[in-house]
Tab-separated table of C-alpha atoms in Angstrom:
chain	number	residue	atom	x	y	z
V	1	UNK	CA	-12.998	40.270	-87.844
V	2	UNK	CA	-12.347	36.590	-87.245
V	3	UNK	CA	-9.526	34.349	-86.072
V	4	UNK	CA	-8.031	34.032	-89.541
V	5	UNK	CA	-7.775	37.829	-89.826
V	6	UNK	CA	-5.573	37.928	-86.737
V	7	UNK	CA	-3.484	34.946	-87.760
V	8	UNK	CA	-4.444	33.036	-84.636
V	9	UNK	CA	-3.857	29.262	-84.847
V	10	UNK	CA	-7.434	28.365	-83.955
V	11	UNK	CA	-8.598	27.696	-87.500
V	12	UNK	CA	-6.940	25.983	-90.440
V	13	UNK	CA	-7.461	26.721	-94.147
V	14	UNK	CA	-7.968	23.030	-94.919
V	15	UNK	CA	-8.721	19.922	-92.884
V	16	UNK	CA	-7.889	17.549	-95.764
V	17	UNK	CA	-4.687	16.212	-94.199
V	18	UNK	CA	-6.250	15.642	-90.795
V	19	UNK	CA	-6.553	12.045	-91.870
V	20	UNK	CA	-4.729	8.751	-91.994
V	21	UNK	CA	-2.925	7.689	-95.137
V	22	UNK	CA	-5.000	4.555	-95.560
V	23	UNK	CA	-8.095	6.676	-96.255
V	24	UNK	CA	-6.374	7.837	-99.453
V	25	UNK	CA	-4.992	4.453	-100.420
V	26	UNK	CA	-8.483	2.955	-100.009
V	27	UNK	CA	-9.800	5.732	-102.211
V	28	UNK	CA	-7.225	5.021	-104.908
V	29	UNK	CA	-8.011	1.304	-104.916
V	30	UNK	CA	-11.762	1.917	-104.947
V	31	UNK	CA	-11.458	4.331	-107.867
V	32	UNK	CA	-9.471	1.755	-109.783
V	33	UNK	CA	-11.862	-1.121	-108.984
V	34	UNK	CA	-14.990	0.849	-109.849
V	35	UNK	CA	-16.489	0.697	-106.339
V	36	UNK	CA	-15.739	4.267	-105.250
V	37	UNK	CA	-19.151	5.569	-106.347
V	38	UNK	CA	-21.213	2.978	-104.509
V	39	UNK	CA	-23.704	4.659	-102.197
V	40	UNK	CA	-22.565	4.020	-98.621
V	41	UNK	CA	-23.570	4.686	-95.040
V	42	UNK	CA	-20.994	5.136	-92.281
V	43	UNK	CA	-21.919	5.499	-88.623
V	44	UNK	CA	-20.063	6.791	-85.581
V	45	UNK	CA	-20.737	4.918	-82.351
V	46	UNK	CA	-18.984	3.508	-79.329
V	47	UNK	CA	-19.248	-0.078	-78.194
V	48	UNK	CA	-18.961	0.860	-74.527
V	49	UNK	CA	-18.755	3.888	-72.294
V	50	UNK	CA	-15.540	4.652	-70.396
V	51	UNK	CA	-15.267	2.513	-67.292
V	52	UNK	CA	-17.802	3.543	-64.674
V	53	UNK	CA	-19.479	6.316	-66.676
V	54	UNK	CA	-23.286	6.356	-66.697
V	55	UNK	CA	-23.758	8.354	-69.928
V	56	UNK	CA	-21.772	10.042	-72.680
V	57	UNK	CA	-22.100	13.605	-73.972
V	58	UNK	CA	-22.087	14.543	-77.659
V	59	UNK	CA	-19.756	17.473	-78.220
V	60	UNK	CA	-17.816	18.775	-81.192
V	61	UNK	CA	-20.667	18.571	-83.718
V	62	UNK	CA	-20.258	22.204	-84.700
V	63	UNK	CA	-16.536	21.671	-85.205
V	64	UNK	CA	-17.268	18.590	-87.329
V	65	UNK	CA	-19.435	20.714	-89.615
V	66	UNK	CA	-16.609	23.239	-89.971
V	67	UNK	CA	-14.146	20.433	-90.698
V	68	UNK	CA	-16.336	18.918	-93.402
V	69	UNK	CA	-16.838	22.302	-95.003
V	70	UNK	CA	-13.083	22.960	-95.016
V	71	UNK	CA	-12.099	19.506	-96.287
V	72	UNK	CA	-10.431	20.729	-99.488
V	73	UNK	CA	-7.315	19.618	-101.340
V	74	UNK	CA	-5.570	22.792	-102.449
V	75	UNK	CA	-2.458	23.025	-104.608
V	76	UNK	CA	-0.056	22.764	-101.679
V	77	UNK	CA	-1.756	19.689	-100.255
V	78	UNK	CA	-1.943	18.012	-103.658
V	79	UNK	CA	1.724	18.798	-104.232
V	80	UNK	CA	2.599	17.109	-100.953
V	81	UNK	CA	0.661	13.982	-101.943
V	82	UNK	CA	2.307	13.944	-105.356
V	83	UNK	CA	5.847	14.506	-104.067
V	84	UNK	CA	5.521	11.762	-101.473
V	85	UNK	CA	3.951	9.356	-103.931
V	86	UNK	CA	1.117	8.712	-101.506
V	87	UNK	CA	-1.471	8.255	-104.258
V	88	UNK	CA	-1.335	8.110	-108.041
V	89	UNK	CA	-1.996	10.976	-110.418
V	90	UNK	CA	-5.558	9.974	-111.291
V	91	UNK	CA	-6.453	9.988	-107.586
V	92	UNK	CA	-4.820	13.387	-107.169
V	93	UNK	CA	-6.947	14.721	-110.008
V	94	UNK	CA	-10.061	13.324	-108.317
V	95	UNK	CA	-9.091	14.922	-105.001
V	96	UNK	CA	-8.535	18.309	-106.638
V	97	UNK	CA	-12.280	18.784	-107.009
V	98	UNK	CA	-13.331	17.039	-103.801
V	99	UNK	CA	-16.351	18.467	-102.063
V	100	UNK	CA	-18.488	16.416	-99.728
V	101	UNK	CA	-21.886	16.247	-101.412
V	102	UNK	CA	-23.667	13.744	-99.207
V	103	UNK	CA	-25.896	13.868	-96.149
V	104	UNK	CA	-25.029	13.801	-92.459
V	105	UNK	CA	-27.433	13.085	-89.634
V	106	UNK	CA	-26.502	12.952	-85.975
V	107	UNK	CA	-27.361	13.394	-82.331
V	108	UNK	CA	-27.486	17.162	-81.780
V	109	UNK	CA	-24.648	18.644	-79.781
V	110	UNK	CA	-25.208	18.510	-76.039
V	111	UNK	CA	-27.361	15.372	-76.242
V	112	UNK	CA	-26.357	12.296	-74.252
V	113	UNK	CA	-25.559	8.930	-75.788
V	114	UNK	CA	-25.072	5.294	-74.811
V	115	UNK	CA	-23.290	2.198	-76.175
V	116	UNK	CA	-24.365	1.599	-79.756
V	117	UNK	CA	-25.985	5.005	-80.233
V	118	UNK	CA	-25.552	6.090	-83.894
V	119	UNK	CA	-24.056	9.412	-82.848
V	120	UNK	CA	-23.340	10.431	-86.439
V	121	UNK	CA	-24.485	8.953	-89.760
V	122	UNK	CA	-22.612	9.929	-92.930
V	123	UNK	CA	-24.163	9.046	-96.304
V	124	UNK	CA	-22.845	9.473	-99.823
V	125	UNK	CA	-20.479	7.700	-102.166
V	126	UNK	CA	-17.869	5.472	-100.547
V	127	UNK	CA	-15.151	7.763	-101.871
V	128	UNK	CA	-16.467	10.975	-100.360
V	129	UNK	CA	-17.435	9.425	-97.023
V	130	UNK	CA	-14.355	7.324	-96.302
V	131	UNK	CA	-12.066	10.358	-96.405
V	132	UNK	CA	-13.840	11.974	-93.427
V	133	UNK	CA	-13.288	9.160	-90.938
V	134	UNK	CA	-10.227	10.394	-89.087
V	135	UNK	CA	-11.083	14.068	-88.775
V	136	UNK	CA	-14.607	13.269	-87.556
V	137	UNK	CA	-13.331	10.811	-84.954
V	138	UNK	CA	-10.540	13.152	-83.862
V	139	UNK	CA	-13.064	15.864	-83.060
V	140	UNK	CA	-15.844	13.781	-81.538
V	141	UNK	CA	-13.586	11.548	-79.443
V	142	UNK	CA	-11.773	14.513	-77.931
V	143	UNK	CA	-14.624	16.950	-77.442
V	144	UNK	CA	-17.120	14.378	-76.157
V	145	UNK	CA	-14.590	13.154	-73.576
V	146	UNK	CA	-14.054	16.682	-72.270
V	147	UNK	CA	-17.783	17.435	-72.251
V	148	UNK	CA	-18.524	14.252	-70.300
V	149	UNK	CA	-15.965	15.203	-67.655
V	150	UNK	CA	-17.354	18.741	-67.568
V	151	UNK	CA	-20.891	17.411	-67.155
V	152	UNK	CA	-19.889	15.304	-64.156
V	153	UNK	CA	-18.052	18.252	-62.624
V	154	UNK	CA	-21.069	20.484	-63.198
V	155	UNK	CA	-23.278	17.957	-61.440
V	156	UNK	CA	-20.824	17.804	-58.538
V	157	UNK	CA	-20.692	21.599	-58.333
V	158	UNK	CA	-24.437	21.768	-57.718
V	159	UNK	CA	-24.985	25.137	-59.371
V	160	UNK	CA	-21.783	26.811	-58.203
V	161	UNK	CA	-19.603	28.489	-60.801
V	162	UNK	CA	-17.101	26.537	-62.894
V	163	UNK	CA	-14.100	28.064	-64.660
V	164	UNK	CA	-12.142	26.155	-67.325
V	165	UNK	CA	-8.420	26.768	-66.693
V	166	UNK	CA	-6.651	23.962	-68.561
V	167	UNK	CA	-4.934	25.726	-71.452
V	168	UNK	CA	-1.444	25.277	-70.001
V	169	UNK	CA	-2.010	21.537	-69.531
V	170	UNK	CA	-2.663	20.550	-73.138
V	171	UNK	CA	-1.829	21.360	-76.766
V	172	UNK	CA	-2.645	24.955	-77.645
V	173	UNK	CA	-5.338	23.993	-80.169
V	174	UNK	CA	-6.725	21.284	-77.909
V	175	UNK	CA	-7.085	23.967	-75.253
V	176	UNK	CA	-9.470	25.925	-77.470
V	177	UNK	CA	-11.521	22.835	-78.286
V	178	UNK	CA	-11.518	21.811	-74.620
V	179	UNK	CA	-12.875	25.157	-73.506
V	180	UNK	CA	-15.660	24.858	-76.075
V	181	UNK	CA	-16.560	21.318	-74.984
V	182	UNK	CA	-16.429	22.275	-71.313
V	183	UNK	CA	-18.882	25.104	-71.991
V	184	UNK	CA	-21.278	22.614	-73.593
V	185	UNK	CA	-20.893	20.368	-70.543
V	186	UNK	CA	-21.777	23.076	-68.034
V	187	UNK	CA	-18.745	25.296	-67.384
V	188	UNK	CA	-19.554	28.995	-67.418
V	189	UNK	CA	-16.250	30.585	-68.413
V	190	UNK	CA	-12.677	29.964	-69.537
V	191	UNK	CA	-9.284	31.509	-68.922
V	192	UNK	CA	-8.292	30.869	-72.560
V	193	UNK	CA	-8.604	34.007	-74.676
V	194	UNK	CA	-8.411	32.155	-77.992
V	195	UNK	CA	-11.492	30.181	-76.957
V	196	UNK	CA	-13.239	33.376	-75.968
V	197	UNK	CA	-12.386	34.956	-79.306
V	198	UNK	CA	-13.296	31.948	-81.429
V	199	UNK	CA	-16.479	30.849	-79.658
V	200	UNK	CA	-17.614	33.890	-77.618
V	201	UNK	CA	-17.223	31.973	-74.340
V	202	UNK	CA	-16.998	34.334	-71.329
V	203	UNK	CA	-13.384	34.759	-70.199
V	204	UNK	CA	-12.021	35.438	-66.722
V	205	UNK	CA	-8.646	35.915	-65.055
V	206	UNK	CA	-6.821	38.204	-62.638
V	207	UNK	CA	-3.360	37.263	-61.340
V	208	UNK	CA	-1.020	34.415	-60.420
V	209	UNK	CA	1.500	33.929	-57.634
V	210	UNK	CA	4.154	35.492	-59.857
V	211	UNK	CA	2.408	38.852	-59.561
V	212	UNK	CA	2.567	38.718	-55.776
V	213	UNK	CA	6.203	37.592	-55.806
V	214	UNK	CA	7.093	40.448	-58.153
V	215	UNK	CA	6.281	43.026	-55.513
V	216	UNK	CA	8.196	43.876	-52.361
V	217	UNK	CA	5.257	42.807	-50.221
V	218	UNK	CA	1.919	41.071	-50.604
V	219	UNK	CA	0.154	44.294	-49.656
V	220	UNK	CA	1.928	46.104	-52.474
V	221	UNK	CA	0.763	43.440	-54.927
V	222	UNK	CA	-2.828	43.625	-53.705
V	223	UNK	CA	-2.824	47.407	-53.842
V	224	UNK	CA	-1.481	47.388	-57.410
V	225	UNK	CA	-4.120	44.903	-58.532
V	226	UNK	CA	-7.002	46.755	-56.887
V	227	UNK	CA	-5.795	50.089	-58.251
V	228	UNK	CA	-5.697	48.591	-61.748
V	229	UNK	CA	-8.693	46.260	-61.817
V	230	UNK	CA	-10.979	47.700	-59.155
V	231	UNK	CA	-12.380	46.438	-55.892
V	232	UNK	CA	-14.398	43.741	-57.643
V	233	UNK	CA	-11.230	41.850	-58.570
V	234	UNK	CA	-10.201	38.430	-57.230
V	235	UNK	CA	-7.099	38.390	-55.021
V	236	UNK	CA	-4.936	35.272	-54.695
V	237	UNK	CA	-4.412	34.755	-50.969
V	238	UNK	CA	-2.250	31.661	-50.531
V	239	UNK	CA	1.201	32.864	-51.613
V	240	UNK	CA	2.394	33.264	-48.017
V	241	UNK	CA	0.073	33.187	-45.002
V	242	UNK	CA	-3.625	32.924	-45.884
V	243	UNK	CA	-4.964	34.581	-42.733
V	244	UNK	CA	-2.697	37.587	-43.116
V	245	UNK	CA	-3.444	37.796	-46.832
V	246	UNK	CA	-7.207	37.863	-46.296
V	247	UNK	CA	-6.820	40.597	-43.689
V	248	UNK	CA	-4.669	42.666	-46.031
V	249	UNK	CA	-7.029	42.058	-48.950
V	250	UNK	CA	-10.045	43.440	-47.112
V	251	UNK	CA	-8.103	46.348	-45.636
V	252	UNK	CA	-6.937	47.377	-49.100
V	253	UNK	CA	-10.061	46.653	-51.178
V	254	UNK	CA	-12.647	47.165	-48.467
V	255	UNK	CA	-15.774	45.061	-47.911
V	256	UNK	CA	-16.570	45.355	-51.606
V	257	UNK	CA	-13.731	42.993	-52.547
V	258	UNK	CA	-15.020	40.734	-55.309
V	259	UNK	CA	-13.405	37.437	-54.399
V	260	UNK	CA	-10.397	35.651	-52.984
V	261	UNK	CA	-8.812	32.613	-54.596
V	262	UNK	CA	-7.311	29.672	-52.708
V	263	UNK	CA	-4.951	27.456	-54.713
V	264	UNK	CA	-3.379	25.126	-52.136
V	265	UNK	CA	-3.738	23.414	-48.794
V	266	UNK	CA	-6.683	21.598	-47.259
V	267	UNK	CA	-9.318	23.393	-49.321
V	268	UNK	CA	-12.241	22.290	-47.157
V	269	UNK	CA	-10.650	23.544	-43.949
V	270	UNK	CA	-9.121	26.678	-45.437
V	271	UNK	CA	-12.371	27.684	-47.169
V	272	UNK	CA	-14.296	27.518	-43.885
V	273	UNK	CA	-11.666	29.578	-42.098
V	274	UNK	CA	-11.506	32.157	-44.891
V	275	UNK	CA	-15.302	32.478	-44.994
V	276	UNK	CA	-15.435	33.056	-41.256
V	277	UNK	CA	-12.656	35.625	-41.446
V	278	UNK	CA	-14.255	37.474	-44.358
V	279	UNK	CA	-17.562	37.654	-42.535
V	280	UNK	CA	-15.882	38.951	-39.371
V	281	UNK	CA	-14.108	41.618	-41.418
V	282	UNK	CA	-17.415	42.779	-42.893
V	283	UNK	CA	-16.800	41.280	-46.348
V	284	UNK	CA	-19.840	39.011	-46.284
V	285	UNK	CA	-20.390	39.356	-50.041
V	286	UNK	CA	-16.820	38.546	-51.027
V	287	UNK	CA	-16.776	35.248	-52.933
V	288	UNK	CA	-14.382	32.333	-52.484
V	289	UNK	CA	-12.879	30.636	-55.530
V	290	UNK	CA	-10.854	27.439	-55.147
V	291	UNK	CA	-8.454	25.852	-57.615
V	292	UNK	CA	-5.669	23.221	-57.235
V	293	UNK	CA	-5.963	20.136	-59.463
V	294	UNK	CA	-9.671	19.561	-58.919
V	295	UNK	CA	-11.773	16.792	-60.450
V	296	UNK	CA	-15.445	15.867	-59.979
V	297	UNK	CA	-14.704	13.932	-56.794
V	298	UNK	CA	-12.743	16.776	-55.227
V	299	UNK	CA	-15.523	19.177	-56.190
V	300	UNK	CA	-18.118	16.886	-54.622
V	301	UNK	CA	-16.038	16.663	-51.448
V	302	UNK	CA	-16.263	20.446	-51.139
V	303	UNK	CA	-20.069	20.501	-51.295
V	304	UNK	CA	-20.264	21.439	-47.617
V	305	UNK	CA	-17.588	24.127	-47.950
V	306	UNK	CA	-18.486	27.812	-48.377
V	307	UNK	CA	-17.105	27.849	-51.923
V	308	UNK	CA	-18.660	29.964	-54.663
V	309	UNK	CA	-16.731	28.787	-57.724
V	310	UNK	CA	-14.211	26.187	-58.832
V	311	UNK	CA	-11.379	26.566	-61.313
V	312	UNK	CA	-10.481	23.294	-63.053
V	313	UNK	CA	-7.546	22.582	-65.332
V	314	UNK	CA	-5.643	19.339	-65.815
V	315	UNK	CA	-8.395	16.883	-64.949
V	316	UNK	CA	-10.869	18.624	-67.228
V	317	UNK	CA	-8.755	18.839	-70.380
V	318	UNK	CA	-7.683	15.212	-69.979
V	319	UNK	CA	-11.247	13.934	-69.622
V	320	UNK	CA	-10.812	13.236	-65.902
V	321	UNK	CA	-9.062	9.962	-66.575
V	322	UNK	CA	-10.821	9.192	-69.868
V	323	UNK	CA	-9.306	11.364	-72.634
V	324	UNK	CA	-11.162	9.547	-75.426
V	325	UNK	CA	-14.587	7.997	-75.908
V	326	UNK	CA	-13.352	5.131	-78.134
V	327	UNK	CA	-15.797	6.092	-80.872
V	328	UNK	CA	-15.436	4.293	-84.197
V	329	UNK	CA	-16.533	5.080	-87.776
V	330	UNK	CA	-17.856	1.991	-89.508
V	331	UNK	CA	-19.417	1.189	-92.851
V	332	UNK	CA	-22.857	-0.252	-92.025
V	333	UNK	CA	-24.551	-0.297	-95.434
V	334	UNK	CA	-23.610	0.015	-99.103
V	335	UNK	CA	-25.118	-0.486	-102.522
V	336	UNK	CA	-24.084	-3.400	-104.700
V	337	UNK	CA	-23.377	-1.072	-107.643
V	338	UNK	CA	-22.846	2.596	-108.433
V	339	UNK	CA	-26.397	2.868	-109.762
V	340	UNK	CA	-28.064	5.500	-107.549
V	341	UNK	CA	-31.210	3.364	-107.608
V	342	UNK	CA	-29.419	0.316	-106.215
V	343	UNK	CA	-30.783	-0.582	-102.766
V	344	UNK	CA	-28.596	-0.395	-99.706
V	345	UNK	CA	-27.443	-3.684	-98.186
V	346	UNK	CA	-26.400	-3.991	-94.526
V	347	UNK	CA	-22.749	-4.857	-93.908
V	348	UNK	CA	-20.961	-5.496	-90.631
V	349	UNK	CA	-17.698	-6.705	-89.195
V	350	UNK	CA	-18.128	-10.183	-87.716
V	351	UNK	CA	-14.697	-10.925	-86.262
V	352	UNK	CA	-14.249	-12.047	-82.672
V	353	UNK	CA	-12.678	-10.068	-79.859
V	354	UNK	CA	-15.478	-7.631	-79.062
V	355	UNK	CA	-15.102	-5.535	-82.211
V	356	UNK	CA	-18.273	-6.632	-83.959
V	357	UNK	CA	-20.779	-4.127	-85.271
V	358	UNK	CA	-24.443	-4.113	-86.255
V	359	UNK	CA	-25.152	-3.623	-89.933
V	360	UNK	CA	-27.824	-1.426	-91.461
V	361	UNK	CA	-28.737	2.255	-91.626
V	362	UNK	CA	-30.059	3.063	-88.166
V	363	UNK	CA	-32.480	5.335	-86.423
V	364	UNK	CA	-32.477	5.941	-82.681
V	365	UNK	CA	-35.120	6.990	-80.198
V	366	UNK	CA	-35.293	7.331	-76.426
V	367	UNK	CA	-38.263	5.588	-74.885
V	368	UNK	CA	-39.739	7.142	-71.758
V	369	UNK	CA	-41.866	5.739	-68.975
V	370	UNK	CA	-45.274	7.034	-67.899
V	371	UNK	CA	-43.593	9.821	-65.918
V	372	UNK	CA	-41.606	11.026	-68.919
V	373	UNK	CA	-38.290	9.674	-67.619
V	374	UNK	CA	-36.093	7.908	-70.180
V	375	UNK	CA	-35.969	4.139	-69.752
V	376	UNK	CA	-34.149	2.841	-72.866
V	377	UNK	CA	-32.130	3.847	-75.919
V	378	UNK	CA	-33.911	2.107	-78.790
V	379	UNK	CA	-32.051	1.519	-82.059
V	380	UNK	CA	-33.419	-0.026	-85.226
V	381	UNK	CA	-32.984	-0.394	-88.975
V	382	UNK	CA	-36.594	-0.942	-90.017
V	383	UNK	CA	-39.665	1.277	-89.707
V	384	UNK	CA	-39.782	3.397	-86.563
V	385	UNK	CA	-42.609	2.246	-84.247
V	386	UNK	CA	-45.387	4.853	-84.090
V	387	UNK	CA	-44.911	5.426	-80.362
V	388	UNK	CA	-41.259	6.418	-80.941
V	389	UNK	CA	-41.651	8.649	-83.993
V	390	UNK	CA	-41.709	11.819	-81.891
V	391	UNK	CA	-38.805	10.675	-79.725
V	392	UNK	CA	-36.224	10.171	-82.459
V	393	UNK	CA	-32.763	11.527	-81.698
V	394	UNK	CA	-30.983	12.041	-85.018
V	395	UNK	CA	-31.343	15.405	-86.737
V	396	UNK	CA	-30.266	16.469	-90.204
V	397	UNK	CA	-26.933	18.306	-90.149
V	398	UNK	CA	-25.810	18.311	-93.798
V	399	UNK	CA	-28.036	17.893	-96.856
V	400	UNK	CA	-26.534	17.434	-100.290
V	401	UNK	CA	-23.229	18.801	-99.032
V	402	UNK	CA	-24.797	21.948	-97.562
V	403	UNK	CA	-24.730	22.539	-93.809
V	404	UNK	CA	-28.276	22.988	-92.533
V	405	UNK	CA	-27.930	22.855	-88.760
V	406	UNK	CA	-25.445	25.420	-87.496
V	407	UNK	CA	-26.496	26.813	-84.153
V	408	UNK	CA	-25.183	29.014	-81.330
V	409	UNK	CA	-23.022	27.234	-78.775
V	410	UNK	CA	-25.504	28.200	-76.061
V	411	UNK	CA	-28.120	26.029	-77.785
V	412	UNK	CA	-25.947	22.949	-77.238
V	413	UNK	CA	-25.310	23.970	-73.652
V	414	UNK	CA	-29.041	24.339	-72.969
V	415	UNK	CA	-29.782	21.059	-74.748
V	416	UNK	CA	-27.399	19.232	-72.440
V	417	UNK	CA	-29.220	20.527	-69.371
V	418	UNK	CA	-32.519	19.316	-70.842
V	419	UNK	CA	-31.036	15.929	-71.787
V	420	UNK	CA	-29.806	15.303	-68.251
V	421	UNK	CA	-33.172	16.331	-66.845
V	422	UNK	CA	-34.817	13.572	-68.872
V	423	UNK	CA	-32.610	10.783	-67.494
V	424	UNK	CA	-33.163	8.735	-64.346
V	425	UNK	CA	-31.770	10.443	-61.244
V	426	UNK	CA	-29.105	7.760	-60.907
V	427	UNK	CA	-27.438	9.208	-64.021
V	428	UNK	CA	-26.123	12.012	-61.837
V	429	UNK	CA	-24.390	9.762	-59.333
V	430	UNK	CA	-20.613	10.036	-59.424
V	431	UNK	CA	-20.152	6.495	-58.216
V	432	UNK	CA	-19.141	4.009	-60.882
V	433	UNK	CA	-21.871	1.996	-62.525
V	434	UNK	CA	-23.322	0.676	-65.755
V	435	UNK	CA	-24.884	2.968	-68.383
V	436	UNK	CA	-28.021	4.441	-66.885
V	437	UNK	CA	-30.080	3.366	-69.918
V	438	UNK	CA	-29.984	-0.029	-71.627
V	439	UNK	CA	-29.568	-0.151	-75.398
V	440	UNK	CA	-32.299	-2.115	-77.166
V	441	UNK	CA	-32.083	-3.180	-80.821
V	442	UNK	CA	-35.348	-3.726	-82.667
């Protein structure tokens, strides 16, 4: 059984309209001018990292592959285009049989990136590649922003548990994607059941303040929860008086109480007091979970507190102040004719204002020092230097329209841990700074 079988809005039958109208008008004009079949190379990159960030995180690659596979113009979609007069009939006929048949290479999911990194390279005819711009950017810009925030929060947590709890703070479909990206970035679980169903992410959750307020007393609420969910449950202890709630929680559940959750107040002070009280009551193994609008800085400030896990919502699903990565999708090379033997020629935007790009089909490699620590992101368009051949970053994702690189989500999660381990230690500092690696063009 999958999401579609249950009618859950976590998948769509077609991604063809997740695009901007000008993709289709460009297609129509290119078909008419005879340039639509020219072999082309588009690349996804960002000119800069969000202010103060030391590295970016690639996330959403698996969702991009799904989107490309489902990019189909069915009868309903074609009827919409025809009724609105968005494109002419000959273009509609061309779209009716659209299937991406090109190649896609990219940084594998979970890898880190820097300004100029060719995060994704899409190759094929101009017509088939140009249509994918918006949906690819929508996914990568969103998911990579969430994963970067999650990565910083994971670093700040220092090995303590992290729970994604942001579903109520964003669009319902964004919540599912956010939970997935957060898992790549280091979170261990989510409260969102659709994300658990769609991506097999561990799910957690017990009760909110409403459950306590429903009952005639806090003790009644705790007793009902323990009777239903067992002594290993997590009891929310800050509805009324925290000290009294902790005492009642241990009296009712016993020293085997799983955890208590604190959702308000001076978390540093309250956590210390609760830990001391739990220990005095014989509940030394009872965990403490804190929530309440946390971000990476708040998590770091609690490093000295006896906290076992953090629940993060709003700041996570909004990228902790940076909800997009400002990635762009640019044509960097194209053939002069539709002849498949015609060589590719570099092309690039040259306008002023900081929106220039570097032409040419690129490779990327990460050069390391004698200790194996990364020291530069190296990008080129010519032959890869022998010393960098084994350190290339792009992997083949789609070949001739067929997806060749699907992988379990845990693989991306593990890759991110390895990628961070290969960076200079300063990459893990939360203080603002320049990208931890320089980008070198050769």
